[in-house]
């Protein structure tokens, strides 16, 4: 029986307040309005950015349905939707691409002016929510809200992918893999034969390593205080790994010694101000490039000596690996299908959606790289 045009009652993980577990609730998901798409979720990854909302590091209006790294199947479409149709396999886009704004038209820009990354809001573009729980509206999260059996997104925040692709794997292309891989190949533009340092060896950090390797880096040094992550980092391409706690001097000095005066490219994939500075300091004074990938805590500032940049270092950042989402995701899925890279090393746990709180505990304890929840 068709559900198109009807309210769907289904299960969602609702965050009612910060620092509390998710509550599995029955929610009502309204049908899509004009230029909107309703998606049946198949798989969603647990990303540290979701946990930043739980911890309060990232402020978002509550209650909210989080989740932004996912893949699913279009259930129904609103009036005027042309890019997808019911039955299509799709990836929702936390970093949408309207295609019309100044940023979307710029060859290098990728944070669309209509994105809620520019201005946090718990609604779709029209200013309203499609979720109701216990008679109250529930906020959307960065255009996606994938911790729900069904979600509604704006057409600019969804893209069709290869019908043969395994959704429980390619969901990682919706955030973690692409963010890391693109930070190396597109934001930093890592060069053949270069030396790279990657701070933070979670799912995104490992994807940075994969990008550095694909770009032809000859040395890739992984940096993490959790030694349990070293074997996996080496499996995906790190040539060596170091633990800052093993040294009695700042890690940037250790890296400068290891790399004959500084690395060519460094990546901070943790989201800490101290490691952002260490990553900048460890790269070569005259031509080193340091990329901020990790999300820093809300409303905190970093102080640094401008001389660090005056000598020629480049300090930059990137959202979603610098990729334009609608243009790039189908190509990355095609590359995955052509076996140009593997996502298997990143997926350490697969759990049913109802075990979402268990999945977050695995993330917080450092026991998982990526947990994928299946519906």
PDB file of N, CA, C and O in Angstrom, residues 54 206 241 347 374:
ATOM      1  N   UNK A  54      25.330  16.058  21.412  1.00  0.00           N
ATOM      2  CA  UNK A  54      24.975  15.406  22.679  1.00  0.00           C
ATOM      3  C   UNK A  54      25.788  16.012  23.824  1.00  0.00           C
ATOM      4  O   UNK A  54      25.256  16.325  24.898  1.00  0.00           O
ATOM      5  N   UNK A 206      41.638   8.150   9.344  1.00  0.00           N
ATOM      6  CA  UNK A 206      42.052   7.034   8.476  1.00  0.00           C
ATOM      7  C   UNK A 206      41.745   7.350   7.015  1.00  0.00           C
ATOM      8  O   UNK A 206      42.510   6.986   6.112  1.00  0.00           O
ATOM      9  N   UNK A 241      53.546   5.362  13.104  1.00  0.00           N
ATOM     10  CA  UNK A 241      52.599   6.008  14.019  1.00  0.00           C
ATOM     11  C   UNK A 241      53.319   6.375  15.309  1.00  0.00           C
ATOM     12  O   UNK A 241      54.166   5.613  15.781  1.00  0.00           O
ATOM     13  N   UNK A 347      34.729   0.341   8.792  1.00  0.00           N
ATOM     14  CA  UNK A 347      33.517  -0.135   9.477  1.00  0.00           C
ATOM     15  C   UNK A 347      33.893  -1.251  10.451  1.00  0.00           C
ATOM     16  O   UNK A 347      34.207  -2.365  10.045  1.00  0.00           O
ATOM     17  N   UNK A 374      21.829  -0.232  11.115  1.00  0.00           N
ATOM     18  CA  UNK A 374      20.965  -0.653  10.003  1.00  0.00           C
ATOM     19  C   UNK A 374      19.511  -0.693  10.465  1.00  0.00           C
ATOM     20  O   UNK A 374      19.224  -0.979  11.621  1.00  0.00           O
TER      21      UNK A 374
END
